[in-house]
mmCIF file with all atom_site columns, C-alpha atoms and ligand atoms in Angstrom:
data_model
loop_
_atom_site.group_PDB
_atom_site.id
_atom_site.type_symbol
_atom_site.label_atom_id
_atom_site.label_alt_id
_atom_site.label_comp_id
_atom_site.label_asym_id
_atom_site.label_entity_id
_atom_site.label_seq_id
_atom_site.pdbx_PDB_ins_code
_atom_site.Cartn_x
_atom_site.Cartn_y
_atom_site.Cartn_z
_atom_site.occupancy
_atom_site.B_iso_or_equiv
_atom_site.pdbx_formal_charge
_atom_site.auth_seq_id
_atom_site.auth_comp_id
_atom_site.auth_asym_id
_atom_site.auth_atom_id
_atom_site.pdbx_PDB_model_num
ATOM   1   C  CA  . UNK A 1 1   ? -31.321 5.415   24.360 1.00 76.00 ? 1   UNK A CA  1
ATOM   2   C  CA  . UNK A 1 2   ? -29.099 7.310   22.007 1.00 95.00 ? 2   UNK A CA  1
ATOM   3   C  CA  . UNK A 1 3   ? -26.984 6.197   19.083 1.00 97.00 ? 3   UNK A CA  1
ATOM   4   C  CA  . UNK A 1 4   ? -23.372 6.620   20.193 1.00 98.00 ? 4   UNK A CA  1
ATOM   5   C  CA  . UNK A 1 5   ? -19.881 6.074   18.846 1.00 98.00 ? 5   UNK A CA  1
ATOM   6   C  CA  . UNK A 1 6   ? -17.035 4.475   20.744 1.00 98.00 ? 6   UNK A CA  1
ATOM   7   C  CA  . UNK A 1 7   ? -13.432 3.501   20.049 1.00 98.00 ? 7   UNK A CA  1
ATOM   8   C  CA  . UNK A 1 8   ? -12.501 -0.163  20.074 1.00 99.00 ? 8   UNK A CA  1
ATOM   9   C  CA  . UNK A 1 9   ? -8.984  -1.514  19.620 1.00 99.00 ? 9   UNK A CA  1
ATOM   10  C  CA  . UNK A 1 10  ? -8.138  -5.119  18.820 1.00 99.00 ? 10  UNK A CA  1
ATOM   11  C  CA  . UNK A 1 11  ? -4.880  -5.125  20.766 1.00 99.00 ? 11  UNK A CA  1
ATOM   12  C  CA  . UNK A 1 12  ? -1.598  -6.668  19.511 1.00 99.00 ? 12  UNK A CA  1
ATOM   13  C  CA  . UNK A 1 13  ? -2.066  -9.926  21.475 1.00 98.00 ? 13  UNK A CA  1
ATOM   14  C  CA  . UNK A 1 14  ? -5.403  -10.615 19.770 1.00 99.00 ? 14  UNK A CA  1
ATOM   15  C  CA  . UNK A 1 15  ? -4.016  -9.670  16.340 1.00 99.00 ? 15  UNK A CA  1
ATOM   16  C  CA  . UNK A 1 16  ? -1.124  -12.120 16.906 1.00 98.00 ? 16  UNK A CA  1
ATOM   17  C  CA  . UNK A 1 17  ? -3.693  -14.830 17.719 1.00 98.00 ? 17  UNK A CA  1
ATOM   18  C  CA  . UNK A 1 18  ? -5.518  -14.122 14.425 1.00 98.00 ? 18  UNK A CA  1
ATOM   19  C  CA  . UNK A 1 19  ? -8.709  -13.007 16.186 1.00 99.00 ? 19  UNK A CA  1
ATOM   20  C  CA  . UNK A 1 20  ? -9.525  -9.819  14.238 1.00 99.00 ? 20  UNK A CA  1
ATOM   21  C  CA  . UNK A 1 21  ? -12.443 -11.378 12.374 1.00 98.00 ? 21  UNK A CA  1
ATOM   22  C  CA  . UNK A 1 22  ? -13.912 -13.148 15.395 1.00 98.00 ? 22  UNK A CA  1
ATOM   23  C  CA  . UNK A 1 23  ? -13.880 -9.929  17.434 1.00 99.00 ? 23  UNK A CA  1
ATOM   24  C  CA  . UNK A 1 24  ? -15.401 -7.780  14.696 1.00 99.00 ? 24  UNK A CA  1
ATOM   25  C  CA  . UNK A 1 25  ? -18.022 -10.467 13.994 1.00 99.00 ? 25  UNK A CA  1
ATOM   26  C  CA  . UNK A 1 26  ? -19.003 -10.358 17.664 1.00 98.00 ? 26  UNK A CA  1
ATOM   27  C  CA  . UNK A 1 27  ? -19.529 -6.587  17.537 1.00 99.00 ? 27  UNK A CA  1
ATOM   28  C  CA  . UNK A 1 28  ? -21.687 -6.962  14.434 1.00 98.00 ? 28  UNK A CA  1
ATOM   29  C  CA  . UNK A 1 29  ? -23.687 -9.789  15.999 1.00 98.00 ? 29  UNK A CA  1
ATOM   30  C  CA  . UNK A 1 30  ? -24.334 -7.539  19.014 1.00 98.00 ? 30  UNK A CA  1
ATOM   31  C  CA  . UNK A 1 31  ? -25.655 -4.730  16.809 1.00 98.00 ? 31  UNK A CA  1
ATOM   32  C  CA  . UNK A 1 32  ? -22.559 -2.528  16.894 1.00 98.00 ? 32  UNK A CA  1
ATOM   33  C  CA  . UNK A 1 33  ? -21.564 -1.311  13.443 1.00 98.00 ? 33  UNK A CA  1
ATOM   34  C  CA  . UNK A 1 34  ? -17.870 -0.792  12.561 1.00 98.00 ? 34  UNK A CA  1
ATOM   35  C  CA  . UNK A 1 35  ? -17.966 2.569   10.763 1.00 98.00 ? 35  UNK A CA  1
ATOM   36  C  CA  . UNK A 1 36  ? -14.194 3.106   10.504 1.00 98.00 ? 36  UNK A CA  1
ATOM   37  C  CA  . UNK A 1 37  ? -11.422 0.479   10.610 1.00 98.00 ? 37  UNK A CA  1
ATOM   38  C  CA  . UNK A 1 38  ? -7.643  0.713   10.282 1.00 98.00 ? 38  UNK A CA  1
ATOM   39  C  CA  . UNK A 1 39  ? -4.908  -1.830  10.980 1.00 98.00 ? 39  UNK A CA  1
ATOM   40  C  CA  . UNK A 1 40  ? -2.025  0.121   12.460 1.00 98.00 ? 40  UNK A CA  1
ATOM   41  C  CA  . UNK A 1 41  ? 1.310   -0.394  14.251 1.00 98.00 ? 41  UNK A CA  1
ATOM   42  C  CA  . UNK A 1 42  ? 1.229   2.382   16.836 1.00 98.00 ? 42  UNK A CA  1
ATOM   43  C  CA  . UNK A 1 43  ? 4.286   4.552   17.361 1.00 98.00 ? 43  UNK A CA  1
ATOM   44  C  CA  . UNK A 1 44  ? 5.507   5.158   20.895 1.00 98.00 ? 44  UNK A CA  1
ATOM   45  C  CA  . UNK A 1 45  ? 4.180   8.704   20.652 1.00 98.00 ? 45  UNK A CA  1
ATOM   46  C  CA  . UNK A 1 46  ? 0.702   7.549   19.569 1.00 98.00 ? 46  UNK A CA  1
ATOM   47  C  CA  . UNK A 1 47  ? 0.498   4.959   22.366 1.00 98.00 ? 47  UNK A CA  1
ATOM   48  C  CA  . UNK A 1 48  ? 1.769   7.337   25.069 1.00 98.00 ? 48  UNK A CA  1
ATOM   49  C  CA  . UNK A 1 49  ? -0.601  10.094  23.934 1.00 98.00 ? 49  UNK A CA  1
ATOM   50  C  CA  . UNK A 1 50  ? -3.556  7.760   23.756 1.00 98.00 ? 50  UNK A CA  1
ATOM   51  C  CA  . UNK A 1 51  ? -2.928  6.428   27.276 1.00 98.00 ? 51  UNK A CA  1
ATOM   52  C  CA  . UNK A 1 52  ? -1.779  9.784   28.735 1.00 97.00 ? 52  UNK A CA  1
ATOM   53  C  CA  . UNK A 1 53  ? -4.453  9.499   31.447 1.00 96.00 ? 53  UNK A CA  1
ATOM   54  C  CA  . UNK A 1 54  ? -2.503  6.492   32.817 1.00 97.00 ? 54  UNK A CA  1
ATOM   55  C  CA  . UNK A 1 55  ? 0.914   8.220   32.738 1.00 98.00 ? 55  UNK A CA  1
ATOM   56  C  CA  . UNK A 1 56  ? 1.328   8.141   36.526 1.00 98.00 ? 56  UNK A CA  1
ATOM   57  C  CA  . UNK A 1 57  ? 0.365   4.445   36.855 1.00 98.00 ? 57  UNK A CA  1
ATOM   58  C  CA  . UNK A 1 58  ? 3.127   1.908   37.563 1.00 98.00 ? 58  UNK A CA  1
ATOM   59  C  CA  . UNK A 1 59  ? 2.107   -0.126  34.505 1.00 98.00 ? 59  UNK A CA  1
ATOM   60  C  CA  . UNK A 1 60  ? 2.301   2.780   32.012 1.00 98.00 ? 60  UNK A CA  1
ATOM   61  C  CA  . UNK A 1 61  ? 5.666   1.755   30.510 1.00 98.00 ? 61  UNK A CA  1
ATOM   62  C  CA  . UNK A 1 62  ? 4.632   -1.884  30.242 1.00 98.00 ? 62  UNK A CA  1
ATOM   63  C  CA  . UNK A 1 63  ? 1.314   -0.857  28.662 1.00 98.00 ? 63  UNK A CA  1
ATOM   64  C  CA  . UNK A 1 64  ? 3.010   1.270   26.000 1.00 98.00 ? 64  UNK A CA  1
ATOM   65  C  CA  . UNK A 1 65  ? 5.578   -1.482  25.323 1.00 98.00 ? 65  UNK A CA  1
ATOM   66  C  CA  . UNK A 1 66  ? 2.724   -3.922  24.753 1.00 98.00 ? 66  UNK A CA  1
ATOM   67  C  CA  . UNK A 1 67  ? 0.612   -1.584  22.623 1.00 98.00 ? 67  UNK A CA  1
ATOM   68  C  CA  . UNK A 1 68  ? 3.616   -0.941  20.338 1.00 99.00 ? 68  UNK A CA  1
ATOM   69  C  CA  . UNK A 1 69  ? 4.670   -4.623  20.220 1.00 98.00 ? 69  UNK A CA  1
ATOM   70  C  CA  . UNK A 1 70  ? 2.855   -5.285  16.942 1.00 99.00 ? 70  UNK A CA  1
ATOM   71  C  CA  . UNK A 1 71  ? -0.045  -4.146  14.805 1.00 99.00 ? 71  UNK A CA  1
ATOM   72  C  CA  . UNK A 1 72  ? -3.462  -3.504  16.301 1.00 99.00 ? 72  UNK A CA  1
ATOM   73  C  CA  . UNK A 1 73  ? -6.832  -2.746  14.703 1.00 99.00 ? 73  UNK A CA  1
ATOM   74  C  CA  . UNK A 1 74  ? -8.504  0.596   15.412 1.00 99.00 ? 74  UNK A CA  1
ATOM   75  C  CA  . UNK A 1 75  ? -12.281 0.597   15.078 1.00 99.00 ? 75  UNK A CA  1
ATOM   76  C  CA  . UNK A 1 76  ? -15.016 3.170   15.544 1.00 99.00 ? 76  UNK A CA  1
ATOM   77  C  CA  . UNK A 1 77  ? -18.206 1.361   16.578 1.00 99.00 ? 77  UNK A CA  1
ATOM   78  C  CA  . UNK A 1 78  ? -21.636 2.942   16.240 1.00 98.00 ? 78  UNK A CA  1
ATOM   79  C  CA  . UNK A 1 79  ? -24.896 1.801   17.787 1.00 98.00 ? 79  UNK A CA  1
ATOM   80  C  CA  . UNK A 1 80  ? -27.468 2.237   20.521 1.00 98.00 ? 80  UNK A CA  1
ATOM   81  C  CA  . UNK A 1 81  ? -25.691 2.830   23.819 1.00 98.00 ? 81  UNK A CA  1
ATOM   82  C  CA  . UNK A 1 82  ? -22.416 1.845   22.114 1.00 98.00 ? 82  UNK A CA  1
ATOM   83  C  CA  . UNK A 1 83  ? -20.038 2.928   24.891 1.00 98.00 ? 83  UNK A CA  1
ATOM   84  C  CA  . UNK A 1 84  ? -21.618 0.787   27.602 1.00 98.00 ? 84  UNK A CA  1
ATOM   85  C  CA  . UNK A 1 85  ? -22.527 -2.069  25.235 1.00 98.00 ? 85  UNK A CA  1
ATOM   86  C  CA  . UNK A 1 86  ? -18.920 -2.359  24.099 1.00 98.00 ? 86  UNK A CA  1
ATOM   87  C  CA  . UNK A 1 87  ? -17.692 -2.387  27.716 1.00 98.00 ? 87  UNK A CA  1
ATOM   88  C  CA  . UNK A 1 88  ? -20.188 -5.186  28.493 1.00 98.00 ? 88  UNK A CA  1
ATOM   89  C  CA  . UNK A 1 89  ? -19.058 -7.234  25.502 1.00 99.00 ? 89  UNK A CA  1
ATOM   90  C  CA  . UNK A 1 90  ? -15.376 -6.722  26.470 1.00 98.00 ? 90  UNK A CA  1
ATOM   91  C  CA  . UNK A 1 91  ? -15.715 -7.689  30.122 1.00 98.00 ? 91  UNK A CA  1
ATOM   92  C  CA  . UNK A 1 92  ? -13.586 -6.650  33.092 1.00 98.00 ? 92  UNK A CA  1
ATOM   93  C  CA  . UNK A 1 93  ? -10.009 -5.409  32.614 1.00 98.00 ? 93  UNK A CA  1
ATOM   94  C  CA  . UNK A 1 94  ? -8.645  -8.531  34.314 1.00 98.00 ? 94  UNK A CA  1
ATOM   95  C  CA  . UNK A 1 95  ? -9.755  -11.568 32.274 1.00 98.00 ? 95  UNK A CA  1
ATOM   96  C  CA  . UNK A 1 96  ? -9.825  -13.664 35.457 1.00 98.00 ? 96  UNK A CA  1
ATOM   97  C  CA  . UNK A 1 97  ? -12.657 -11.411 36.648 1.00 98.00 ? 97  UNK A CA  1
ATOM   98  C  CA  . UNK A 1 98  ? -14.394 -11.012 33.285 1.00 98.00 ? 98  UNK A CA  1
ATOM   99  C  CA  . UNK A 1 99  ? -17.868 -12.514 32.891 1.00 98.00 ? 99  UNK A CA  1
ATOM   100 C  CA  . UNK A 1 100 ? -18.488 -15.683 30.912 1.00 98.00 ? 100 UNK A CA  1
ATOM   101 C  CA  . UNK A 1 101 ? -18.475 -15.207 27.125 1.00 98.00 ? 101 UNK A CA  1
ATOM   102 C  CA  . UNK A 1 102 ? -16.995 -11.688 27.216 1.00 99.00 ? 102 UNK A CA  1
ATOM   103 C  CA  . UNK A 1 103 ? -14.171 -11.005 24.756 1.00 99.00 ? 103 UNK A CA  1
ATOM   104 C  CA  . UNK A 1 104 ? -11.604 -10.739 27.532 1.00 98.00 ? 104 UNK A CA  1
ATOM   105 C  CA  . UNK A 1 105 ? -12.770 -13.949 29.213 1.00 98.00 ? 105 UNK A CA  1
ATOM   106 C  CA  . UNK A 1 106 ? -12.648 -15.734 25.873 1.00 98.00 ? 106 UNK A CA  1
ATOM   107 C  CA  . UNK A 1 107 ? -9.449  -14.308 24.428 1.00 98.00 ? 107 UNK A CA  1
ATOM   108 C  CA  . UNK A 1 108 ? -7.280  -12.439 26.977 1.00 98.00 ? 108 UNK A CA  1
ATOM   109 C  CA  . UNK A 1 109 ? -4.240  -13.850 28.789 1.00 95.00 ? 109 UNK A CA  1
ATOM   110 C  CA  . UNK A 1 110 ? -3.613  -11.294 31.528 1.00 98.00 ? 110 UNK A CA  1
ATOM   111 C  CA  . UNK A 1 111 ? -4.659  -7.931  32.946 1.00 98.00 ? 111 UNK A CA  1
ATOM   112 C  CA  . UNK A 1 112 ? -2.060  -6.263  30.703 1.00 98.00 ? 112 UNK A CA  1
ATOM   113 C  CA  . UNK A 1 113 ? -2.496  -8.277  27.508 1.00 98.00 ? 113 UNK A CA  1
ATOM   114 C  CA  . UNK A 1 114 ? -6.273  -8.213  27.460 1.00 98.00 ? 114 UNK A CA  1
ATOM   115 C  CA  . UNK A 1 115 ? -7.267  -8.412  23.794 1.00 99.00 ? 115 UNK A CA  1
ATOM   116 C  CA  . UNK A 1 116 ? -9.399  -5.295  23.424 1.00 99.00 ? 116 UNK A CA  1
ATOM   117 C  CA  . UNK A 1 117 ? -9.737  -1.646  24.361 1.00 98.00 ? 117 UNK A CA  1
ATOM   118 C  CA  . UNK A 1 118 ? -13.020 0.224   24.721 1.00 98.00 ? 118 UNK A CA  1
ATOM   119 C  CA  . UNK A 1 119 ? -13.727 3.849   25.597 1.00 98.00 ? 119 UNK A CA  1
ATOM   120 C  CA  . UNK A 1 120 ? -15.112 4.265   29.125 1.00 98.00 ? 120 UNK A CA  1
ATOM   121 C  CA  . UNK A 1 121 ? -17.440 7.269   28.567 1.00 98.00 ? 121 UNK A CA  1
ATOM   122 C  CA  . UNK A 1 122 ? -19.087 9.141   25.722 1.00 98.00 ? 122 UNK A CA  1
ATOM   123 C  CA  . UNK A 1 123 ? -16.800 12.086  26.373 1.00 98.00 ? 123 UNK A CA  1
ATOM   124 C  CA  . UNK A 1 124 ? -13.635 9.964   26.195 1.00 98.00 ? 124 UNK A CA  1
ATOM   125 C  CA  . UNK A 1 125 ? -15.019 8.100   23.182 1.00 98.00 ? 125 UNK A CA  1
ATOM   126 C  CA  . UNK A 1 126 ? -15.171 11.343  21.202 1.00 98.00 ? 126 UNK A CA  1
ATOM   127 C  CA  . UNK A 1 127 ? -11.599 12.219  22.207 1.00 98.00 ? 127 UNK A CA  1
ATOM   128 C  CA  . UNK A 1 128 ? -10.303 8.712   21.415 1.00 98.00 ? 128 UNK A CA  1
ATOM   129 C  CA  . UNK A 1 129 ? -12.040 8.422   18.037 1.00 98.00 ? 129 UNK A CA  1
ATOM   130 C  CA  . UNK A 1 130 ? -10.564 11.807  17.087 1.00 98.00 ? 130 UNK A CA  1
ATOM   131 C  CA  . UNK A 1 131 ? -7.106  10.683  18.269 1.00 97.00 ? 131 UNK A CA  1
ATOM   132 C  CA  . UNK A 1 132 ? -6.980  8.044   15.528 1.00 98.00 ? 132 UNK A CA  1
ATOM   133 C  CA  . UNK A 1 133 ? -9.492  9.034   12.820 1.00 98.00 ? 133 UNK A CA  1
ATOM   134 C  CA  . UNK A 1 134 ? -10.175 12.158  10.787 1.00 98.00 ? 134 UNK A CA  1
ATOM   135 C  CA  . UNK A 1 135 ? -13.851 13.001  10.410 1.00 96.00 ? 135 UNK A CA  1
ATOM   136 C  CA  . UNK A 1 136 ? -13.537 12.261  6.676  1.00 97.00 ? 136 UNK A CA  1
ATOM   137 C  CA  . UNK A 1 137 ? -12.609 8.637   7.538  1.00 98.00 ? 137 UNK A CA  1
ATOM   138 C  CA  . UNK A 1 138 ? -15.693 7.944   9.673  1.00 98.00 ? 138 UNK A CA  1
ATOM   139 C  CA  . UNK A 1 139 ? -18.964 7.311   7.859  1.00 97.00 ? 139 UNK A CA  1
ATOM   140 C  CA  . UNK A 1 140 ? -21.983 6.279   9.915  1.00 95.00 ? 140 UNK A CA  1
HETATM 141 P  P1  . IDP B 2 .   ? -9.726  -0.819  30.649 1.00 66.04 ? 201 IDP B P1  1
HETATM 142 O  O1  . IDP B 2 .   ? -8.919  -1.144  29.417 1.00 66.04 ? 201 IDP B O1  1
HETATM 143 O  O2  . IDP B 2 .   ? -10.584 -1.966  31.087 1.00 66.04 ? 201 IDP B O2  1
HETATM 144 O  O3  . IDP B 2 .   ? -10.492 0.476   30.511 1.00 66.04 ? 201 IDP B O3  1
HETATM 145 P  P2  . IDP B 2 .   ? -7.853  0.663   32.333 1.00 66.04 ? 201 IDP B P2  1
HETATM 146 O  O4  . IDP B 2 .   ? -7.861  0.675   33.824 1.00 66.04 ? 201 IDP B O4  1
HETATM 147 O  O5  . IDP B 2 .   ? -8.304  1.881   31.606 1.00 66.04 ? 201 IDP B O5  1
HETATM 148 O  O6  . IDP B 2 .   ? -8.675  -0.627  31.861 1.00 66.04 ? 201 IDP B O6  1
HETATM 149 O  O7  . IDP B 2 .   ? -6.366  0.315   31.891 1.00 66.04 ? 201 IDP B O7  1
HETATM 150 C  C1  . IDP B 2 .   ? -5.945  0.479   30.551 1.00 66.04 ? 201 IDP B C1  1
HETATM 151 C  C2  . IDP B 2 .   ? -5.127  -0.722  30.156 1.00 66.04 ? 201 IDP B C2  1
HETATM 152 O  O8  . IDP B 2 .   ? -3.924  -0.753  30.926 1.00 66.04 ? 201 IDP B O8  1
HETATM 153 C  C3  . IDP B 2 .   ? -5.771  -2.087  30.410 1.00 66.04 ? 201 IDP B C3  1
HETATM 154 O  O9  . IDP B 2 .   ? -6.694  -2.473  29.420 1.00 66.04 ? 201 IDP B O9  1
HETATM 155 C  C4  . IDP B 2 .   ? -4.558  -2.994  30.445 1.00 66.04 ? 201 IDP B C4  1
HETATM 156 O  O10 . IDP B 2 .   ? -4.074  -3.279  29.125 1.00 66.04 ? 201 IDP B O10 1
HETATM 157 C  C5  . IDP B 2 .   ? -3.545  -2.111  31.160 1.00 66.04 ? 201 IDP B C5  1
HETATM 158 N  N1  . IDP B 2 .   ? -3.548  -2.357  32.607 1.00 66.04 ? 201 IDP B N1  1
HETATM 159 C  C6  . IDP B 2 .   ? -4.491  -1.973  33.501 1.00 66.04 ? 201 IDP B C6  1
HETATM 160 N  N2  . IDP B 2 .   ? -4.178  -2.370  34.739 1.00 66.04 ? 201 IDP B N2  1
HETATM 161 C  C7  . IDP B 2 .   ? -2.991  -3.011  34.644 1.00 66.04 ? 201 IDP B C7  1
HETATM 162 C  C8  . IDP B 2 .   ? -2.122  -3.662  35.601 1.00 66.04 ? 201 IDP B C8  1
HETATM 163 O  O11 . IDP B 2 .   ? -2.398  -3.716  36.803 1.00 66.04 ? 201 IDP B O11 1
HETATM 164 N  N3  . IDP B 2 .   ? -0.983  -4.225  35.095 1.00 66.04 ? 201 IDP B N3  1
HETATM 165 C  C9  . IDP B 2 .   ? -0.647  -4.168  33.765 1.00 66.04 ? 201 IDP B C9  1
HETATM 166 N  N4  . IDP B 2 .   ? -1.424  -3.575  32.856 1.00 66.04 ? 201 IDP B N4  1
HETATM 167 C  C10 . IDP B 2 .   ? -2.582  -3.010  33.265 1.00 66.04 ? 201 IDP B C10 1
HETATM 168 MG MG1 . MG  B 3 .   ? -9.817  2.403   30.299 1.00 66.04 ? 202 MG  B MG1 1
#
């Protein structure tokens, strides 16, 4: 297995519920190392660019409204198999279908407001980390 990097976001719903520390502690407990962190209130342009792949989906407007509804926390995670590990820790997109003890099962309210983001491939992880962080801000 290879050491990878992936982008995690503690979404605005989880920030509002004061869950930043719990979520980061979970990543650390699972062996994923936060190597860059920034609390940020995304602009419309940042949210729409980040989710551009979903532009044609019916929920795109709702998703961008939600992601700009308050501050979030942007995190680059590093570790063995980090992309897949983070997806396993997050659980399914819809919290009703997420496995026991996953972050979304524990903390999410709905398929839209689902507590965390995680890159879905190594290729997208590189693009997403670069969308929010300069290389000089990421220190493994
Ligand atoms: P993922 O976050 O598990 O990778 P994606 O399919 O990439 O799921 O969708 C991106 C985000 O868009 C989801 O995390 C969720 O916030 C939102 N989303 C996905 N499907 C729906 C939906 O059917 N209704 C409303 N929002 C949705
Ligand atoms: Mg996705």
